mmCIF file of C-alpha atoms in Angstrom:
data_model
loop_
_atom_site.group_PDB
_atom_site.id
_atom_site.type_symbol
_atom_site.label_atom_id
_atom_site.label_comp_id
_atom_site.label_asym_id
_atom_site.label_seq_id
_atom_site.Cartn_x
_atom_site.Cartn_y
_atom_site.Cartn_z
ATOM 1 C CA ALA A 1 27.846 -51.529 6.385
ATOM 2 C CA GLN A 2 24.851 -49.129 6.210
ATOM 3 C CA ARG A 3 21.885 -50.168 5.590
ATOM 4 C CA VAL A 4 18.880 -48.515 4.243
ATOM 5 C CA THR A 5 14.685 -50.192 4.807
ATOM 6 C CA GLN A 6 11.793 -50.115 3.458
ATOM 7 C CA PRO A 7 9.572 -53.128 4.669
ATOM 8 C CA GLU A 8 6.557 -52.888 2.454
ATOM 9 C CA LYS A 9 6.723 -52.662 -1.286
ATOM 10 C CA LEU A 10 3.741 -51.639 -1.953
ATOM 11 C CA LEU A 11 0.986 -49.374 0.552
ATOM 12 C CA SER A 12 -2.617 -48.823 -0.158
ATOM 13 C CA VAL A 13 -4.585 -46.646 0.977
ATOM 14 C CA PHE A 14 -8.524 -44.663 0.200
ATOM 15 C CA LYS A 15 -8.212 -40.782 -0.350
ATOM 16 C CA GLY A 16 -8.324 -38.875 3.047
ATOM 17 C CA ALA A 17 -7.274 -42.497 4.629
ATOM 18 C CA PRO A 18 -3.763 -41.454 7.271
ATOM 19 C CA VAL A 19 -0.596 -42.901 5.802
ATOM 20 C CA GLU A 20 2.710 -44.009 6.947
ATOM 21 C CA LEU A 21 5.750 -44.777 4.539
ATOM 22 C CA LYS A 22 8.177 -46.661 6.899
ATOM 23 C CA CYS A 23 11.744 -46.914 7.035
ATOM 24 C CA ASN A 24 14.866 -47.900 9.024
ATOM 25 C CA TYR A 25 18.460 -47.200 8.362
ATOM 26 C CA SER A 26 21.292 -49.108 10.317
ATOM 27 C CA TYR A 27 24.113 -45.909 11.744
ATOM 28 C CA SER A 28 24.500 -45.964 15.130
ATOM 29 C CA GLY A 29 25.860 -41.791 14.740
ATOM 30 C CA SER A 30 23.702 -39.122 13.625
ATOM 31 C CA PRO A 31 22.790 -39.797 10.215
ATOM 32 C CA GLU A 32 21.863 -37.656 7.542
ATOM 33 C CA LEU A 33 18.084 -39.252 6.171
ATOM 34 C CA PHE A 34 15.842 -37.885 3.399
ATOM 35 C CA TRP A 35 12.781 -38.851 1.002
ATOM 36 C CA TYR A 36 12.415 -38.993 -2.398
ATOM 37 C CA VAL A 37 9.557 -39.025 -4.168
ATOM 38 C CA GLN A 38 9.014 -40.090 -8.434
ATOM 39 C CA TYR A 39 5.924 -39.753 -9.969
ATOM 40 C CA SER A 40 3.986 -41.321 -12.808
ATOM 41 C CA ARG A 41 6.434 -40.807 -16.105
ATOM 42 C CA GLN A 42 8.071 -38.433 -13.714
ATOM 43 C CA ARG A 43 11.859 -37.962 -12.155
ATOM 44 C CA LEU A 44 12.737 -38.256 -9.144
ATOM 45 C CA GLN A 45 12.854 -35.549 -6.762
ATOM 46 C CA LEU A 46 13.342 -34.185 -3.165
ATOM 47 C CA LEU A 47 10.567 -34.979 -0.973
ATOM 48 C CA LEU A 48 12.161 -34.281 2.419
ATOM 49 C CA ARG A 49 15.601 -33.541 4.266
ATOM 50 C CA HIS A 50 15.389 -34.008 7.829
ATOM 51 C CA ILE A 51 17.773 -31.354 8.715
ATOM 52 C CA SER A 52 15.106 -28.948 7.367
ATOM 53 C CA ARG A 53 11.738 -30.828 9.637
ATOM 54 C CA GLU A 54 9.693 -28.989 7.164
ATOM 55 C CA SER A 55 6.105 -30.594 6.353
ATOM 56 C CA ILE A 56 6.502 -31.104 2.211
ATOM 57 C CA LYS A 57 3.153 -31.143 0.329
ATOM 58 C CA GLY A 58 1.459 -32.264 3.447
ATOM 59 C CA PHE A 59 4.064 -34.717 4.457
ATOM 60 C CA THR A 60 6.572 -34.909 7.654
ATOM 61 C CA ALA A 61 9.446 -37.796 8.601
ATOM 62 C CA ASP A 62 10.178 -37.399 12.045
ATOM 63 C CA LEU A 63 14.084 -39.044 13.148
ATOM 64 C CA ASN A 64 13.978 -41.536 16.291
ATOM 65 C CA LYS A 65 17.351 -42.658 16.998
ATOM 66 C CA GLY A 66 15.615 -44.667 19.633
ATOM 67 C CA GLU A 67 13.688 -46.699 17.543
ATOM 68 C CA THR A 68 16.711 -45.540 14.026
ATOM 69 C CA SER A 69 13.391 -44.992 12.285
ATOM 70 C CA PHE A 70 12.880 -41.613 9.630
ATOM 71 C CA HIS A 71 9.149 -42.950 8.740
ATOM 72 C CA LEU A 72 7.658 -40.752 6.192
ATOM 73 C CA LYS A 73 3.521 -39.217 7.587
ATOM 74 C CA LYS A 74 0.406 -37.634 6.025
ATOM 75 C CA PRO A 75 -2.239 -37.799 8.296
ATOM 76 C CA PHE A 76 -4.849 -37.303 5.159
ATOM 77 C CA ALA A 77 -3.929 -39.155 2.107
ATOM 78 C CA GLN A 78 -4.541 -37.268 -1.217
ATOM 79 C CA GLU A 79 -4.896 -39.176 -4.820
ATOM 80 C CA GLU A 80 -1.856 -36.868 -6.586
ATOM 81 C CA ASP A 81 0.182 -38.849 -3.489
ATOM 82 C CA SER A 82 0.473 -42.063 -5.377
ATOM 83 C CA ALA A 83 4.240 -42.995 -6.560
ATOM 84 C CA MET A 84 7.251 -44.573 -5.453
ATOM 85 C CA TYR A 85 8.742 -43.464 -2.317
ATOM 86 C CA TYR A 86 12.145 -43.626 -1.405
ATOM 87 C CA CYS A 87 13.959 -43.310 1.827
ATOM 88 C CA ALA A 88 17.612 -42.365 1.580
ATOM 89 C CA SER A 89 20.471 -41.949 4.118
ATOM 90 C CA GLY A 90 23.768 -39.881 3.520
ATOM 91 C CA ILE A 91 27.516 -42.767 3.625
ATOM 92 C CA HIS A 92 29.051 -41.789 6.389
ATOM 93 C CA ASN A 93 32.920 -40.483 5.585
ATOM 94 C CA GLN A 94 31.224 -41.145 2.113
ATOM 95 C CA GLY A 95 32.346 -37.671 0.217
ATOM 96 C CA GLY A 96 28.287 -37.391 0.100
ATOM 97 C CA LYS A 97 26.565 -40.244 -1.083
ATOM 98 C CA LEU A 98 23.352 -41.730 -0.755
ATOM 99 C CA ILE A 99 22.535 -44.931 0.266
ATOM 100 C CA PHE A 100 18.302 -45.607 -1.057
ATOM 101 C CA GLY A 101 16.149 -48.348 0.263
ATOM 102 C CA GLN A 102 14.115 -50.365 -2.006
ATOM 103 C CA GLY A 103 11.155 -48.082 -2.458
ATOM 104 C CA THR A 104 7.447 -48.535 -1.144
ATOM 105 C CA GLU A 105 5.062 -47.566 -4.079
ATOM 106 C CA LEU A 106 1.663 -45.798 -2.300
ATOM 107 C CA SER A 107 -1.495 -45.822 -4.398
ATOM 108 C CA VAL A 108 -4.339 -44.189 -3.053
ATOM 109 C CA LYS A 109 -7.588 -45.250 -3.953
ATOM 110 C CA PRO A 110 -10.970 -42.348 -4.806
ATOM 111 C CA SER B 1 18.232 -26.683 -7.233
ATOM 112 C CA ALA B 2 19.649 -27.376 -10.590
ATOM 113 C CA VAL B 3 18.576 -28.169 -13.864
ATOM 114 C CA ILE B 4 20.121 -31.329 -15.040
ATOM 115 C CA SER B 5 19.251 -32.761 -18.624
ATOM 116 C CA GLN B 6 19.994 -36.267 -20.168
ATOM 117 C CA LYS B 7 20.853 -37.648 -23.814
ATOM 118 C CA PRO B 8 19.433 -39.823 -24.919
ATOM 119 C CA SER B 9 16.301 -40.648 -22.976
ATOM 120 C CA ARG B 10 16.020 -43.585 -24.318
ATOM 121 C CA ASP B 11 17.666 -46.173 -26.789
ATOM 122 C CA ILE B 12 17.693 -50.057 -28.176
ATOM 123 C CA CYS B 13 21.094 -51.233 -28.682
ATOM 124 C CA GLN B 14 22.493 -54.479 -30.020
ATOM 125 C CA ARG B 15 24.433 -57.552 -27.665
ATOM 126 C CA GLY B 16 28.174 -56.328 -27.928
ATOM 127 C CA THR B 17 27.697 -52.153 -28.387
ATOM 128 C CA SER B 18 28.267 -49.597 -26.348
ATOM 129 C CA LEU B 19 25.835 -46.601 -25.469
ATOM 130 C CA THR B 20 27.406 -43.431 -23.786
ATOM 131 C CA ILE B 21 24.499 -41.530 -21.696
ATOM 132 C CA GLN B 22 25.532 -38.085 -21.621
ATOM 133 C CA CYS B 23 25.036 -35.236 -18.427
ATOM 134 C CA GLN B 24 24.770 -31.536 -18.048
ATOM 135 C CA VAL B 25 23.974 -29.490 -15.673
ATOM 136 C CA ASP B 26 23.025 -25.865 -15.769
ATOM 137 C CA SER B 27 25.307 -24.585 -13.315
ATOM 138 C CA GLN B 28 28.711 -25.852 -12.302
ATOM 139 C CA VAL B 29 28.595 -28.521 -9.267
ATOM 140 C CA THR B 30 30.933 -30.763 -7.506
ATOM 141 C CA MET B 31 29.834 -33.619 -6.949
ATOM 142 C CA MET B 32 27.836 -36.066 -9.953
ATOM 143 C CA PHE B 33 27.165 -39.511 -9.567
ATOM 144 C CA TRP B 34 25.908 -42.157 -11.491
ATOM 145 C CA TYR B 35 23.210 -44.631 -10.687
ATOM 146 C CA ARG B 36 21.461 -48.206 -12.184
ATOM 147 C CA GLN B 37 18.035 -49.130 -11.686
ATOM 148 C CA GLN B 38 17.305 -52.125 -12.344
ATOM 149 C CA PRO B 39 13.495 -52.541 -13.567
ATOM 150 C CA GLY B 40 11.492 -53.374 -10.456
ATOM 151 C CA GLN B 41 14.557 -52.517 -8.104
ATOM 152 C CA SER B 42 15.991 -49.707 -5.867
ATOM 153 C CA LEU B 43 18.447 -47.317 -7.360
ATOM 154 C CA THR B 44 22.480 -48.508 -7.500
ATOM 155 C CA LEU B 45 25.192 -45.848 -7.587
ATOM 156 C CA ILE B 46 27.719 -46.989 -9.881
ATOM 157 C CA ALA B 47 30.527 -44.226 -9.287
ATOM 158 C CA THR B 48 31.115 -40.311 -8.568
ATOM 159 C CA ALA B 49 32.477 -38.947 -11.303
ATOM 160 C CA ASN B 50 35.406 -36.407 -10.424
ATOM 161 C CA GLN B 51 36.642 -33.588 -12.270
ATOM 162 C CA GLY B 52 40.063 -33.116 -13.286
ATOM 163 C CA SER B 53 40.640 -36.934 -11.829
ATOM 164 C CA GLU B 54 39.119 -40.474 -12.439
ATOM 165 C CA ALA B 55 35.861 -41.894 -11.075
ATOM 166 C CA THR B 56 35.466 -43.718 -7.752
ATOM 167 C CA TYR B 57 33.246 -47.121 -8.372
ATOM 168 C CA GLU B 58 31.400 -49.258 -6.107
ATOM 169 C CA SER B 59 31.623 -52.577 -5.199
ATOM 170 C CA GLY B 60 30.982 -54.333 -8.443
ATOM 171 C CA PHE B 61 31.134 -51.352 -11.299
ATOM 172 C CA VAL B 62 34.298 -51.119 -12.677
ATOM 173 C CA ILE B 63 35.719 -48.892 -15.233
ATOM 174 C CA ASP B 64 36.032 -51.219 -18.447
ATOM 175 C CA LYS B 65 32.297 -51.386 -18.022
ATOM 176 C CA PHE B 66 31.007 -48.151 -17.241
ATOM 177 C CA PRO B 67 33.811 -45.740 -18.255
ATOM 178 C CA ILE B 68 32.891 -42.323 -17.695
ATOM 179 C CA SER B 69 33.969 -39.105 -18.437
ATOM 180 C CA ARG B 70 33.768 -35.443 -16.171
ATOM 181 C CA PRO B 71 35.944 -32.258 -18.343
ATOM 182 C CA ASN B 72 34.336 -29.934 -16.993
ATOM 183 C CA LEU B 73 31.941 -28.633 -13.570
ATOM 184 C CA THR B 74 28.966 -28.973 -15.262
ATOM 185 C CA PHE B 75 28.887 -31.983 -17.884
ATOM 186 C CA SER B 76 29.584 -35.987 -17.655
ATOM 187 C CA THR B 77 29.069 -38.667 -19.176
ATOM 188 C CA LEU B 78 28.361 -42.446 -18.454
ATOM 189 C CA THR B 79 29.222 -45.408 -21.902
ATOM 190 C CA VAL B 80 28.067 -49.209 -21.117
ATOM 191 C CA SER B 81 30.335 -50.584 -22.764
ATOM 192 C CA ASN B 82 30.226 -54.186 -24.610
ATOM 193 C CA MET B 83 26.290 -54.387 -23.392
ATOM 194 C CA SER B 84 24.690 -57.396 -22.912
ATOM 195 C CA PRO B 85 20.831 -58.047 -22.023
ATOM 196 C CA GLU B 86 21.203 -57.460 -18.019
ATOM 197 C CA ASP B 87 22.637 -54.020 -18.799
ATOM 198 C CA SER B 88 18.688 -53.239 -19.529
ATOM 199 C CA SER B 89 18.006 -50.886 -17.155
ATOM 200 C CA ILE B 90 17.384 -46.703 -15.659
ATOM 201 C CA TYR B 91 20.376 -44.819 -15.872
ATOM 202 C CA LEU B 92 20.491 -41.915 -14.332
ATOM 203 C CA CYS B 93 22.716 -39.331 -12.909
ATOM 204 C CA SER B 94 22.354 -36.715 -10.409
ATOM 205 C CA VAL B 95 24.129 -33.301 -8.610
ATOM 206 C CA GLY B 96 25.138 -33.128 -5.719
ATOM 207 C CA PRO B 97 25.217 -29.054 -4.535
ATOM 208 C CA GLY B 98 25.669 -29.618 -0.861
ATOM 209 C CA ALA B 99 26.212 -32.932 1.829
ATOM 210 C CA TYR B 100 24.395 -35.414 1.188
ATOM 211 C CA GLU B 101 21.375 -33.510 -0.463
ATOM 212 C CA GLN B 102 21.141 -34.576 -4.889
ATOM 213 C CA TYR B 103 19.412 -33.386 -7.468
ATOM 214 C CA PHE B 104 17.889 -36.125 -10.387
ATOM 215 C CA GLY B 105 18.463 -36.168 -14.424
ATOM 216 C CA PRO B 106 14.946 -37.244 -16.009
ATOM 217 C CA GLY B 107 17.292 -41.186 -16.906
ATOM 218 C CA THR B 108 18.551 -42.441 -19.615
ATOM 219 C CA ARG B 109 16.501 -46.071 -20.608
ATOM 220 C CA LEU B 110 18.211 -48.560 -21.915
ATOM 221 C CA THR B 111 16.989 -51.834 -23.591
ATOM 222 C CA VAL B 112 20.018 -54.014 -24.705
ATOM 223 C CA THR B 113 18.308 -56.601 -27.326
#
């Protein structure tokens, strides 16, 4: 079965420091990968999708098929980046379903 | 992106009762999904709500416990039946306007006493 793994439950950094939230997936084909973010008292929202190769709020994520990873990065963390981050993968041949990682709570200290 | 609303936003229910959660979307969408997020946990897919046919349930979830309706392309309901404290969770609906990409409602926080 496909899996998405986020090894860190909590990541704490200081403002201005680089951030990398790790995500590994298990799928031998070409996955559809996403990062979702949930700020305090807000709904879960889509942050990035790998096919767009975009940068949102300074975050980028690169698909590394060799390492089966899709880590989320930002060179300089801001306090407003503090949130819960979920990596998700489309489940192959399952009609649009997603499987989510366990989530990483990012805390950016002043 | 679609605008999704859920009712109620939260509820406290007694053991053995049922609660129906509504999910409304501001545009027609093909795919609607229901998730559960237990305290401190990630999202777990309960079922896919199919318009005009029965919902498709994931392993560990059954129709008798979580009946779902999808009368049209903008609305769905999830009922949590015969509730126990273990059903205390946040229940979320999402819509998928495109392949895999999903947008989420604000969630319904359910506490069962």
